């Protein structure tokens, strides 16, 4: 049975990040604070010492049931085997929902950093303030903290005064146009791990490293992420280009916090030295990442993470009074339930588009909208419409930019998207489908950096979540260090929810020249399929798959660390790499076929294998290659027998839901020579052009 850590955050004190010890909270009902009817995506700030800064805040959560979708897709699976208890903030704050927050004395002397609601709480004759804004209305999230789902305690104000300047509900409408320009000015958020300061530290011990940020950086922070042992940590950070820019202090990590910002640094290109010291009395685990926002000339890439349309039947082996199985809509199993789908991992984004489809019996539908949570963060609200005896929730949304800083350092807070609340009945039918399109930079380096673009760089990734009878992620990466590049196909099985049954996945890839005319492909071939169980540590030395395995290990370690943090939402890990492979694993294979003059079909056969699989696909192009896109995905499962199922198929790239990238590379002067996003960390020294080697991680 899948073990999911689902508990409340245990520490209820407030933390002023990098500025001192815990402070006391104020608590009042959402009705008293003027927040009843708001969604849970609220951000808080206070004005203190002449500036606005983040203010911690908590929203009283509700008990929910997460239904782990990969388990529900298997015929005859008792729905109770897929249920895990947890907590989330309510979809809409009710009058009685308790909100707790840090407040600062006095009144602000400077206008708030976003439109919103100023709350002045009076206690014992003194006045304290806090400012609240909807996440979609916040342009600079560095000034705010996102409210966490947590039942906290604090002082009740004697009186509350409200100054309301919230815009109409709905936030900013519209979304970016899907352009086809190879190089343009791209604004984006990105995160990467600091390898040398993600370690175990004895009491009083320190770890240090350096990292670079590119031209066009407007915001950058050092962040302690989930899995960091709760307690106090001293930090020292300075700009090696300008040592007068220096930050130091103590940051307090709370039990269960997915991430804690140590310090926000300066804008512009820089190299920073960072030292983290454990000032607790016991050994501590520390996980450190860099979070930044930048705008510069980029080759953007468009990645897609997609599920098939998943048909769920909530089988329950419970007999009714008529000695037969309970018919649908007569036996309630779970109230306040959320479908939870794993596999949505991100580390950089200019925009994230979500396309959601959920079909439920009318009796299962809530009276109001449903909310889409990414980890514990509410990223979208959908309203349903009637369709016969069912209700359908369908729509496309753009994740508010202010949420990206909370998603990227934790790879999407564990990568689980949850949708609800629904009422789950015995023996009833449901349908779920989710797509995420991530427009992002190929690297932190601006376009035209020769050292980066003559070494290995990811041009795009297509991720297919195989959640029908089995549970794994099938990734197709397009990587390039010289023309024309190659593909790497790999799998990441989910821990404890996969089964040993063979399966097939197909990707259709098309090639184009600079004018989007078809580029002629003469053919392709695949390497053998490698597995960690066969080769162990030797895999790290094989260039053709080192790229995939190293980022796999970094993401896996981040997810495992986040599971150690006390969380109220599911975090589903990857399988542990084992040394006892099934004999049938030798049957795993990859084939490459030319479908027409500009299309290859890449087919992965997994065999009966639950450890990661990896292979490389070569191809040859006649003429100029400029664009590469995945235009189709199909899959096949053995039991019961079905023909190939088409998940996605287009004749030409259709953004945003087509994986899409560029094959061009240039020879301009080097000025930011790191494959930071390709490898998940920065490298130093004379790194191998096709290896992400931990020996060179900074």
XYZ file of C-alpha atoms in Angstrom:
698
model
C 0.000 0.000 0.000
C 1.292 3.432 -0.859
C 2.554 5.251 2.160
C 1.673 8.925 1.993
C 2.703 11.345 4.711
C -0.472 13.257 5.487
C -0.557 15.246 8.724
C -1.016 18.809 9.907
C 1.869 21.203 10.124
C 2.928 20.878 13.724
C 4.549 24.199 14.488
C 2.098 27.066 14.793
C 4.416 29.968 15.588
C 5.080 32.714 13.051
C 8.448 33.276 11.439
C 9.795 36.505 10.049
C 12.105 35.124 7.387
C 15.697 35.972 8.112
C 14.747 38.680 10.621
C 14.370 37.048 14.008
C 12.701 34.452 16.201
C 9.052 33.361 16.028
C 6.372 35.986 16.677
C 2.816 35.853 17.959
C -0.200 35.509 15.677
C -3.599 37.144 15.489
C -6.570 34.900 14.644
C -10.120 35.768 13.573
C -12.846 34.304 11.384
C -12.861 34.966 7.658
C -16.230 36.689 8.121
C -14.772 39.151 10.638
C -11.793 39.834 8.366
C -13.843 40.430 5.228
C -12.398 37.321 3.582
C -15.504 35.108 3.496
C -16.185 34.055 -0.094
C -12.543 34.377 -1.139
C -10.605 31.443 -2.534
C -7.731 30.031 -0.458
C -5.023 31.523 -2.713
C -4.314 34.522 -0.480
C -0.967 36.231 0.070
C -0.016 38.311 3.122
C 2.438 41.174 3.726
C 3.215 43.657 6.509
C 4.862 47.088 6.513
C 7.764 47.312 8.935
C 11.009 49.291 9.155
C 10.061 51.386 6.154
C 9.282 48.564 3.723
C 6.796 45.828 2.905
C 7.890 42.279 3.702
C 6.275 38.816 3.759
C 3.951 38.006 6.658
C 3.243 34.394 7.528
C -0.410 33.379 7.551
C -2.512 30.247 7.936
C -5.973 29.211 6.787
C -7.851 26.628 8.828
C -7.898 23.470 6.678
C -10.602 20.888 6.153
C -10.358 17.115 6.423
C -10.349 15.631 2.923
C -9.812 12.272 1.251
C -7.312 11.992 -1.579
C -8.118 9.286 -4.119
C -4.877 8.226 -5.781
C -5.876 7.979 -9.415
C -3.242 5.429 -10.566
C -4.727 2.890 -8.165
C -8.283 3.600 -9.313
C -7.591 2.723 -12.955
C -7.058 -0.965 -12.224
C -10.121 -3.160 -12.689
C -11.513 -4.664 -9.494
C -9.485 -2.459 -7.133
C -11.317 -1.687 -3.909
C -11.650 2.107 -3.877
C -10.668 2.158 -0.194
C -7.201 0.938 -1.225
C -6.714 4.192 -3.136
C -7.913 6.531 -0.359
C -5.568 8.563 1.830
C -6.679 11.125 4.445
C -5.326 14.657 4.308
C -6.093 18.336 4.760
C -6.544 21.263 2.375
C -7.811 24.808 2.752
C -11.513 25.023 1.811
C -12.319 25.806 -1.838
C -14.032 28.977 -0.625
C -13.448 30.566 2.774
C -16.578 30.376 4.898
C -17.673 32.892 7.525
C -16.409 30.582 10.267
C -13.073 29.638 8.626
C -10.305 30.746 10.983
C -7.464 32.792 9.508
C -4.299 33.412 11.557
C -1.648 35.921 10.571
C 1.338 37.913 11.663
C 0.697 41.657 12.005
C 2.973 44.642 12.520
C 2.296 47.616 14.826
C 1.186 50.993 13.482
C -0.075 51.763 9.989
C 1.759 51.563 6.639
C 3.537 54.714 5.465
C 3.833 53.439 1.882
C 1.112 52.136 -0.427
C 0.733 48.343 -0.487
C 2.579 46.404 -3.230
C -0.632 45.089 -4.861
C -4.383 45.785 -4.860
C -6.031 44.083 -1.910
C -7.400 44.381 1.614
C -5.699 46.202 4.505
C -6.708 44.742 7.881
C -6.063 46.816 11.005
C -6.433 44.709 14.146
C -6.807 46.492 17.482
C -5.743 44.773 20.717
C -5.403 46.431 24.108
C -5.560 49.886 22.558
C -2.683 49.189 20.133
C -3.210 48.827 16.393
C -1.572 46.251 14.144
C -1.861 45.809 10.394
C -1.596 43.096 7.766
C -2.243 43.333 4.028
C -3.993 40.585 2.032
C -4.060 40.148 -1.757
C -5.297 37.452 -4.087
C -2.368 35.572 -5.597
C -3.447 36.372 -9.166
C -3.298 40.108 -8.362
C 0.291 40.019 -7.048
C 3.026 41.005 -9.509
C 5.941 40.850 -7.063
C 5.489 37.810 -4.808
C 8.792 38.526 -3.044
C 6.849 40.939 -0.831
C 4.314 38.284 0.193
C 3.880 34.884 1.776
C 1.241 32.453 0.551
C -1.119 31.404 3.350
C -0.566 27.775 4.360
C -3.303 25.274 5.266
C -2.836 25.022 9.023
C -4.916 25.373 12.160
C -2.956 27.846 14.252
C -3.590 29.668 17.521
C -3.235 33.363 18.332
C -4.753 36.428 19.953
C -8.252 37.464 18.964
C -8.428 41.175 18.076
C -10.723 43.411 20.110
C -11.712 45.205 16.935
C -11.024 44.936 13.184
C -10.953 47.796 10.676
C -10.906 47.076 6.937
C -9.672 49.190 4.014
C -10.834 47.290 0.946
C -9.288 47.986 -2.469
C -9.657 44.518 -3.976
C -10.409 44.392 -7.710
C -13.418 42.387 -8.928
C -13.012 38.640 -8.547
C -11.490 36.789 -11.444
C -8.031 38.376 -11.458
C -6.159 39.093 -14.646
C -7.739 37.599 -17.712
C -6.089 36.593 -20.921
C -2.931 34.648 -21.544
C 0.200 34.987 -23.637
C 0.067 34.415 -27.334
C 1.799 31.256 -28.527
C 4.418 32.723 -30.829
C 6.731 30.789 -33.147
C 9.809 32.978 -32.835
C 12.967 31.100 -32.005
C 14.676 33.899 -30.097
C 12.726 36.452 -28.136
C 12.768 38.241 -24.810
C 11.422 35.731 -22.308
C 10.449 36.474 -18.714
C 10.611 33.414 -16.504
C 11.060 31.942 -13.022
C 13.553 29.111 -12.484
C 14.980 27.080 -9.603
C 17.992 24.813 -9.219
C 19.591 22.871 -6.394
C 22.763 23.989 -4.630
C 24.458 20.618 -4.522
C 27.201 21.333 -1.965
C 24.860 22.978 0.543
C 22.261 20.204 0.316
C 23.802 17.880 2.871
C 23.904 16.658 6.481
C 25.414 19.174 8.907
C 26.529 18.343 12.437
C 25.721 20.851 15.189
C 27.769 23.984 14.507
C 28.921 22.764 11.090
C 28.728 24.881 7.925
C 28.613 24.207 4.178
C 29.322 26.682 1.386
C 29.312 27.043 -2.379
C 28.981 29.641 -5.156
C 26.386 30.129 -7.872
C 25.819 32.439 -10.824
C 22.704 34.182 -12.119
C 22.410 35.608 -15.655
C 21.918 39.042 -17.160
C 18.342 40.188 -16.803
C 17.858 38.715 -13.316
C 15.377 40.876 -11.418
C 14.839 38.741 -8.307
C 16.899 35.982 -6.726
C 16.577 34.160 -3.406
C 18.286 31.387 -1.466
C 15.648 28.917 -0.296
C 15.711 26.051 2.224
C 13.344 23.427 0.842
C 11.256 20.584 2.212
C 13.178 17.939 4.169
C 15.351 20.524 5.921
C 15.336 19.665 9.614
C 13.180 22.190 11.507
C 15.241 24.699 13.467
C 17.518 27.711 13.106
C 20.173 28.255 10.431
C 22.648 31.071 10.025
C 23.387 32.239 6.502
C 26.039 34.476 4.970
C 25.714 35.520 1.331
C 27.707 38.064 -0.663
C 28.167 39.073 -4.275
C 31.704 38.078 -5.324
C 31.593 40.755 -8.061
C 30.678 43.381 -5.455
C 31.477 42.169 -1.890
C 29.780 45.229 -0.369
C 26.492 43.515 -1.268
C 26.214 41.234 1.735
C 23.373 39.469 3.552
C 23.559 37.595 6.835
C 21.176 36.504 9.545
C 19.273 33.575 11.000
C 16.384 31.841 9.274
C 13.926 29.593 11.111
C 12.537 26.532 9.324
C 9.169 25.337 10.622
C 8.101 21.725 10.862
C 6.337 20.796 7.626
C 7.243 23.871 5.590
C 7.708 22.991 1.874
C 10.181 25.869 1.559
C 11.579 28.795 3.544
C 13.249 31.827 1.974
C 16.514 32.711 3.695
C 17.191 35.968 1.841
C 16.219 37.927 -1.277
C 19.293 39.261 -3.062
C 20.044 41.994 -5.605
C 19.052 42.238 -9.255
C 21.403 41.907 -12.221
C 24.043 39.403 -13.263
C 26.112 38.223 -10.315
C 28.058 35.422 -8.703
C 27.091 34.756 -5.092
C 28.940 32.976 -2.315
C 26.592 31.316 0.161
C 27.304 29.660 3.502
C 24.677 27.822 5.574
C 25.442 26.882 9.196
C 23.515 24.550 11.493
C 23.084 26.384 14.819
C 20.868 23.698 16.323
C 22.062 21.253 18.978
C 21.660 18.176 16.781
C 22.672 17.004 13.311
C 20.418 18.487 10.632
C 19.587 17.736 7.013
C 19.762 20.829 4.808
C 18.318 21.179 1.299
C 19.203 24.432 -0.442
C 18.002 25.812 -3.776
C 18.196 29.043 -5.742
C 15.009 30.701 -6.978
C 15.217 33.503 -9.523
C 13.217 35.580 -11.953
C 14.891 36.802 -15.141
C 14.150 38.312 -18.506
C 16.587 37.958 -21.390
C 16.913 36.769 -24.974
C 15.990 33.088 -24.986
C 15.293 30.073 -27.127
C 12.108 29.049 -25.401
C 11.008 25.438 -25.177
C 7.472 24.140 -24.745
C 7.143 21.027 -22.562
C 3.914 19.094 -22.101
C 2.895 16.713 -19.314
C -0.239 14.780 -20.210
C -2.470 11.973 -18.976
C -4.814 9.889 -21.095
C -8.557 10.213 -20.478
C -8.829 8.065 -17.343
C -12.043 6.122 -16.783
C -12.511 5.369 -13.102
C -14.996 2.920 -11.629
C -15.253 3.142 -7.839
C -15.548 -0.553 -7.124
C -16.467 -1.405 -3.539
C -16.970 -5.055 -2.486
C -19.796 -4.151 -0.098
C -23.114 -5.966 -0.237
C -26.440 -4.213 0.301
C -29.608 -5.516 1.922
C -30.685 -7.128 -1.349
C -27.591 -9.353 -1.200
C -26.187 -7.705 -4.283
C -23.543 -5.090 -4.895
C -24.708 -1.604 -3.998
C -25.891 0.232 -7.110
C -24.295 3.576 -7.890
C -25.390 6.709 -6.039
C -26.871 4.796 -3.092
C -23.831 4.120 -0.956
C -21.599 7.108 -0.096
C -17.996 6.142 0.502
C -16.225 9.490 0.930
C -17.332 13.079 1.282
C -15.042 15.991 0.452
C -12.825 13.916 -1.847
C -10.152 14.905 -4.345
C -8.778 12.981 -7.316
C -4.968 13.064 -6.929
C -2.792 12.592 -10.040
C 1.026 12.370 -9.653
C 3.766 13.254 -12.113
C 3.602 17.028 -12.658
C 7.190 18.082 -11.989
C 8.492 21.526 -13.000
C 11.660 23.526 -12.309
C 11.344 26.541 -14.644
C 8.470 28.339 -16.331
C 7.522 31.467 -18.173
C 3.889 30.321 -18.167
C 2.158 27.138 -17.057
C -1.101 26.251 -18.798
C -3.422 23.649 -17.305
C -6.186 21.905 -19.218
C -8.576 20.010 -16.936
C -11.457 17.657 -17.698
C -13.471 15.908 -14.978
C -16.802 14.125 -15.458
C -18.764 13.002 -12.398
C -22.345 11.862 -11.652
C -24.532 14.844 -10.766
C -25.015 13.505 -7.259
C -21.218 13.578 -6.771
C -20.827 17.215 -7.798
C -20.478 20.013 -5.232
C -22.929 22.917 -5.143
C -20.144 25.354 -5.986
C -16.996 25.233 -8.128
C -14.167 22.735 -7.869
C -10.601 23.745 -7.071
C -7.409 22.458 -8.657
C -4.527 22.143 -6.174
C -0.898 21.644 -7.175
C 0.608 20.132 -4.056
C -1.103 22.186 -1.368
C -1.491 25.298 -3.547
C -4.859 26.236 -5.097
C -3.957 27.146 -8.684
C -7.347 27.208 -10.448
C -11.128 27.233 -9.966
C -13.530 25.558 -12.409
C -17.313 25.754 -12.698
C -19.287 22.786 -13.992
C -22.063 22.331 -16.546
C -24.715 19.630 -16.851
C -24.452 16.857 -19.447
C -27.255 14.318 -19.067
C -26.877 12.557 -15.732
C -23.366 13.917 -15.321
C -21.640 17.178 -14.509
C -18.508 18.168 -16.414
C -15.768 20.502 -15.200
C -13.606 21.527 -18.114
C -11.374 24.448 -18.908
C -7.945 25.900 -19.545
C -6.246 28.137 -17.006
C -2.901 29.859 -16.625
C -1.270 29.292 -13.253
C -0.797 32.731 -11.632
C 2.812 33.859 -11.849
C 2.875 34.547 -8.118
C 2.540 30.796 -7.483
C 5.642 29.867 -9.481
C 8.060 30.769 -6.695
C 6.206 28.287 -4.467
C 6.168 25.477 -7.045
C 9.580 25.498 -8.715
C 12.085 24.926 -5.849
C 10.062 21.852 -4.788
C 9.467 20.505 -8.331
C 5.780 21.333 -7.991
C 5.487 20.584 -4.252
C 5.854 16.893 -4.953
C 4.167 16.971 -8.349
C 0.622 15.873 -7.438
C -2.386 17.715 -8.889
C -5.642 17.255 -6.933
C -9.155 18.189 -8.106
C -12.304 18.401 -5.966
C -14.224 18.336 -3.725
C -16.487 15.490 -4.864
C -18.712 12.950 -3.149
C -17.587 9.441 -4.030
C -20.233 6.724 -4.353
C -19.803 2.978 -4.578
C -19.745 1.481 -8.062
C -20.033 4.776 -9.922
C -18.197 6.016 -13.026
C -15.905 9.061 -13.179
C -13.527 10.464 -15.816
C -10.407 12.578 -15.323
C -7.865 14.083 -17.740
C -5.138 16.653 -17.045
C -2.606 18.338 -19.332
C 0.072 20.826 -18.286
C 1.997 22.871 -20.857
C 5.110 24.613 -19.578
C 6.587 27.422 -21.659
C 10.098 27.938 -20.359
C 13.707 28.753 -21.239
C 15.986 26.009 -22.485
C 18.650 27.237 -20.079
C 19.416 30.097 -17.728
C 21.993 31.222 -20.245
C 20.738 33.834 -22.722
C 20.385 32.806 -26.346
C 23.640 32.703 -28.247
C 25.906 31.546 -25.431
C 28.371 29.361 -27.318
C 29.721 27.284 -24.441
C 26.267 26.229 -23.350
C 24.858 25.757 -26.810
C 27.801 23.685 -27.984
C 27.362 21.371 -24.997
C 24.423 19.217 -24.094
C 21.159 21.151 -23.687
C 17.564 19.941 -23.424
C 15.419 21.410 -26.195
C 12.084 20.065 -24.914
C 10.474 17.264 -22.926
C 7.257 15.344 -23.599
C 6.014 13.551 -20.467
C 3.275 10.957 -20.711
C 1.761 9.783 -17.416
C 1.013 6.117 -17.992
C -1.759 5.623 -15.435
C -3.811 2.878 -17.068
C -3.243 -0.511 -15.354
C 0.338 0.566 -14.634
C 1.831 3.728 -13.148
C 4.944 5.385 -14.524
C 6.131 8.476 -16.369
C 7.434 8.037 -19.918
C 9.656 10.976 -20.893
C 10.932 11.817 -24.348
C 13.724 14.410 -24.173
C 15.238 16.118 -27.187
C 18.870 16.881 -26.361
C 21.479 18.566 -28.517
C 25.176 19.314 -28.351
C 25.773 19.228 -32.114
C 23.493 18.941 -35.112
C 21.040 17.276 -35.295
C 20.971 16.070 -31.667
C 19.181 12.984 -30.383
C 16.280 11.785 -28.243
C 16.424 10.060 -24.893
C 13.418 7.986 -23.889
C 13.110 7.015 -20.226
C 10.653 5.873 -17.581
C 10.138 6.871 -13.969
C 7.857 4.318 -12.242
C 5.886 5.429 -9.193
C 6.709 3.783 -5.930
C 4.264 1.129 -4.659
C 1.599 1.786 -7.312
C 3.133 0.097 -10.332
C 2.582 -3.527 -11.355
C 4.578 -6.016 -13.380
C 2.658 -6.009 -16.637
C 4.086 -5.180 -20.030
C 3.035 -2.031 -21.871
C 3.819 0.026 -24.964
C 4.121 3.789 -25.469
C 4.535 5.544 -28.832
C 5.721 9.067 -29.599
C 5.374 10.622 -33.073
C 8.039 13.258 -33.787
C 8.056 15.707 -36.713
C 10.906 17.886 -38.035
C 10.742 21.340 -39.682
C 13.017 23.945 -41.217
C 13.164 27.627 -40.251
C 10.009 28.434 -42.236
C 8.055 25.561 -40.666
C 8.259 23.522 -43.847
C 8.828 19.780 -43.325
C 12.477 18.776 -42.922
C 13.264 15.434 -44.555
C 14.273 12.705 -42.086
C 16.135 9.798 -43.664
C 15.614 7.422 -40.731
C 16.508 6.608 -37.161
C 17.765 3.901 -34.845
C 17.755 3.214 -31.101
C 20.353 2.010 -28.635
C 19.760 -0.874 -26.269
C 17.491 -0.256 -23.287
C 19.518 0.256 -20.125
C 18.293 -0.273 -16.572
C 19.817 0.665 -13.265
C 19.270 -2.859 -11.948
C 21.534 -4.356 -14.583
C 24.326 -1.861 -14.441
C 24.290 -0.101 -11.064
C 26.826 2.727 -10.693
C 28.246 2.055 -14.146
C 25.293 3.891 -15.666
C 26.591 7.174 -14.306
C 29.639 6.781 -16.537
C 27.732 6.119 -19.776
C 27.322 9.478 -21.566
C 24.209 8.531 -23.509
C 22.079 8.245 -20.356
C 24.034 10.131 -17.720
C 22.028 13.260 -18.503
C 18.735 11.543 -17.679
C 19.950 9.615 -14.631
C 21.496 12.616 -12.908
C 18.382 14.791 -13.214
C 16.338 11.735 -12.209
C 18.408 11.392 -9.035
C 18.153 15.103 -8.227
C 14.381 15.197 -8.649
C 13.968 11.933 -6.757
C 16.055 13.221 -3.838
C 13.984 16.421 -3.757
C 10.705 14.468 -3.712
C 12.012 12.105 -1.030
C 13.120 15.108 1.029
C 9.740 16.774 0.654
C 8.079 13.581 1.923
C 10.127 13.956 5.125
C 8.567 17.356 5.685
C 5.193 17.123 7.391
C 2.661 17.733 4.644
C -1.108 17.667 4.376
C -1.192 16.684 0.707
C 0.069 13.576 -1.147
C 3.687 13.298 -2.222
C 4.281 10.209 -4.338
C 7.876 9.103 -4.817
C 9.620 7.197 -7.573
C 10.614 3.574 -7.224
C 13.831 2.846 -5.383
C 16.544 1.728 -7.758
C 17.080 -1.976 -7.031
C 19.710 -4.557 -7.924
C 17.339 -7.513 -8.324
C 15.905 -7.064 -11.821
C 13.225 -9.368 -13.155
C 14.519 -11.727 -15.841
C 11.836 -10.425 -18.186
C 13.451 -6.968 -18.091
C 15.737 -8.110 -20.876
C 12.744 -7.994 -23.185
C 12.402 -4.194 -22.878
C 13.115 -2.517 -26.211
C 12.825 0.645 -28.285
C 12.084 0.689 -32.001
C 12.221 3.616 -34.445
C 10.212 3.696 -37.680
C 9.951 6.280 -40.418
C 6.232 7.018 -40.917
C 6.555 9.615 -43.685
C 9.189 12.004 -45.012
C 9.307 14.168 -41.849
C 7.954 11.858 -39.127
C 9.517 9.227 -36.868
C 7.548 6.858 -34.629
C 9.387 5.863 -31.455
C 7.935 2.872 -29.594
C 8.952 1.810 -26.081
C 8.147 -1.714 -24.921
C 8.666 -1.931 -21.160
C 8.634 -5.682 -20.599
C 7.604 -6.725 -17.091
C 9.794 -4.131 -15.492
C 9.290 -1.583 -12.734
C 12.708 0.069 -12.467
C 13.694 3.029 -14.656
C 14.439 2.262 -18.306
C 16.526 4.466 -20.594
C 17.536 4.419 -24.279
C 18.885 6.832 -26.860
C 17.395 7.431 -30.325
C 19.520 8.683 -33.214
C 18.198 10.183 -36.444
C 19.482 11.743 -39.640
C 18.132 14.860 -41.377
C 18.565 15.883 -45.011
C 18.734 19.687 -45.193
C 18.319 22.291 -42.479
C 16.680 21.399 -39.172
C 15.233 24.158 -37.011
C 12.086 22.961 -35.174
C 11.267 19.593 -33.576
C 7.854 18.681 -32.143
C 5.998 15.700 -30.663
C 2.735 15.536 -32.609
C 1.281 12.278 -31.351
C 1.164 9.952 -28.324
C -0.358 6.453 -28.216
C -0.285 3.599 -25.733
C -1.291 -0.026 -25.397
C -2.091 -2.160 -22.316
C -2.413 -5.941 -22.239
C -5.378 -6.599 -19.931
C -8.063 -6.382 -21.102
C -6.980 -6.337 -24.735
C -7.575 -3.053 -26.538
C -6.120 -1.619 -29.746
C -3.672 1.264 -29.550
C -5.260 4.209 -27.735
C -4.587 7.677 -29.167
C -3.952 10.240 -26.455
C -2.884 13.162 -28.659
C -2.539 13.687 -32.395
C -2.040 16.828 -34.533
C -0.723 17.386 -38.051
C 1.451 20.357 -37.055
C 2.531 21.901 -33.728
C -0.399 23.502 -31.936
C 0.708 25.523 -28.933
C 0.534 25.381 -26.031
C -0.213 21.637 -25.824
C 2.475 20.433 -28.240
C 6.012 19.755 -27.014
C 8.172 21.951 -29.180
C 11.781 23.113 -29.348
C 14.581 24.493 -31.484
C 17.600 22.754 -32.985
C 19.620 25.864 -33.736
C 22.916 26.597 -32.024
C 25.214 29.587 -32.477
C 28.798 30.682 -31.890
C 28.585 33.959 -30.017
C 30.976 34.899 -27.195
C 30.608 32.952 -23.957
C 29.388 34.842 -20.910
C 27.254 32.442 -18.865
C 28.714 28.943 -19.270
C 26.511 26.671 -17.180
C 23.996 23.920 -18.083
C 22.054 24.778 -14.953
C 18.559 23.670 -15.949
C 19.814 20.782 -18.079
C 21.590 19.215 -15.106
C 19.372 20.523 -12.276
C 22.381 22.200 -10.651
C 25.252 24.382 -11.823
C 28.580 22.941 -12.885
C 32.113 24.214 -12.405
C 35.391 23.336 -14.080
C 36.032 21.615 -17.373
C 32.864 19.513 -17.499
C 32.305 16.750 -20.030
C 30.183 18.068 -22.932
C 27.657 15.195 -22.677
C 27.745 14.330 -18.966
C 26.000 15.873 -15.988
C 28.699 14.754 -13.576
C 28.291 15.281 -9.794
C 32.067 15.707 -9.569
C 31.580 19.170 -11.100
C 28.399 20.222 -9.312
C 28.590 23.507 -7.442
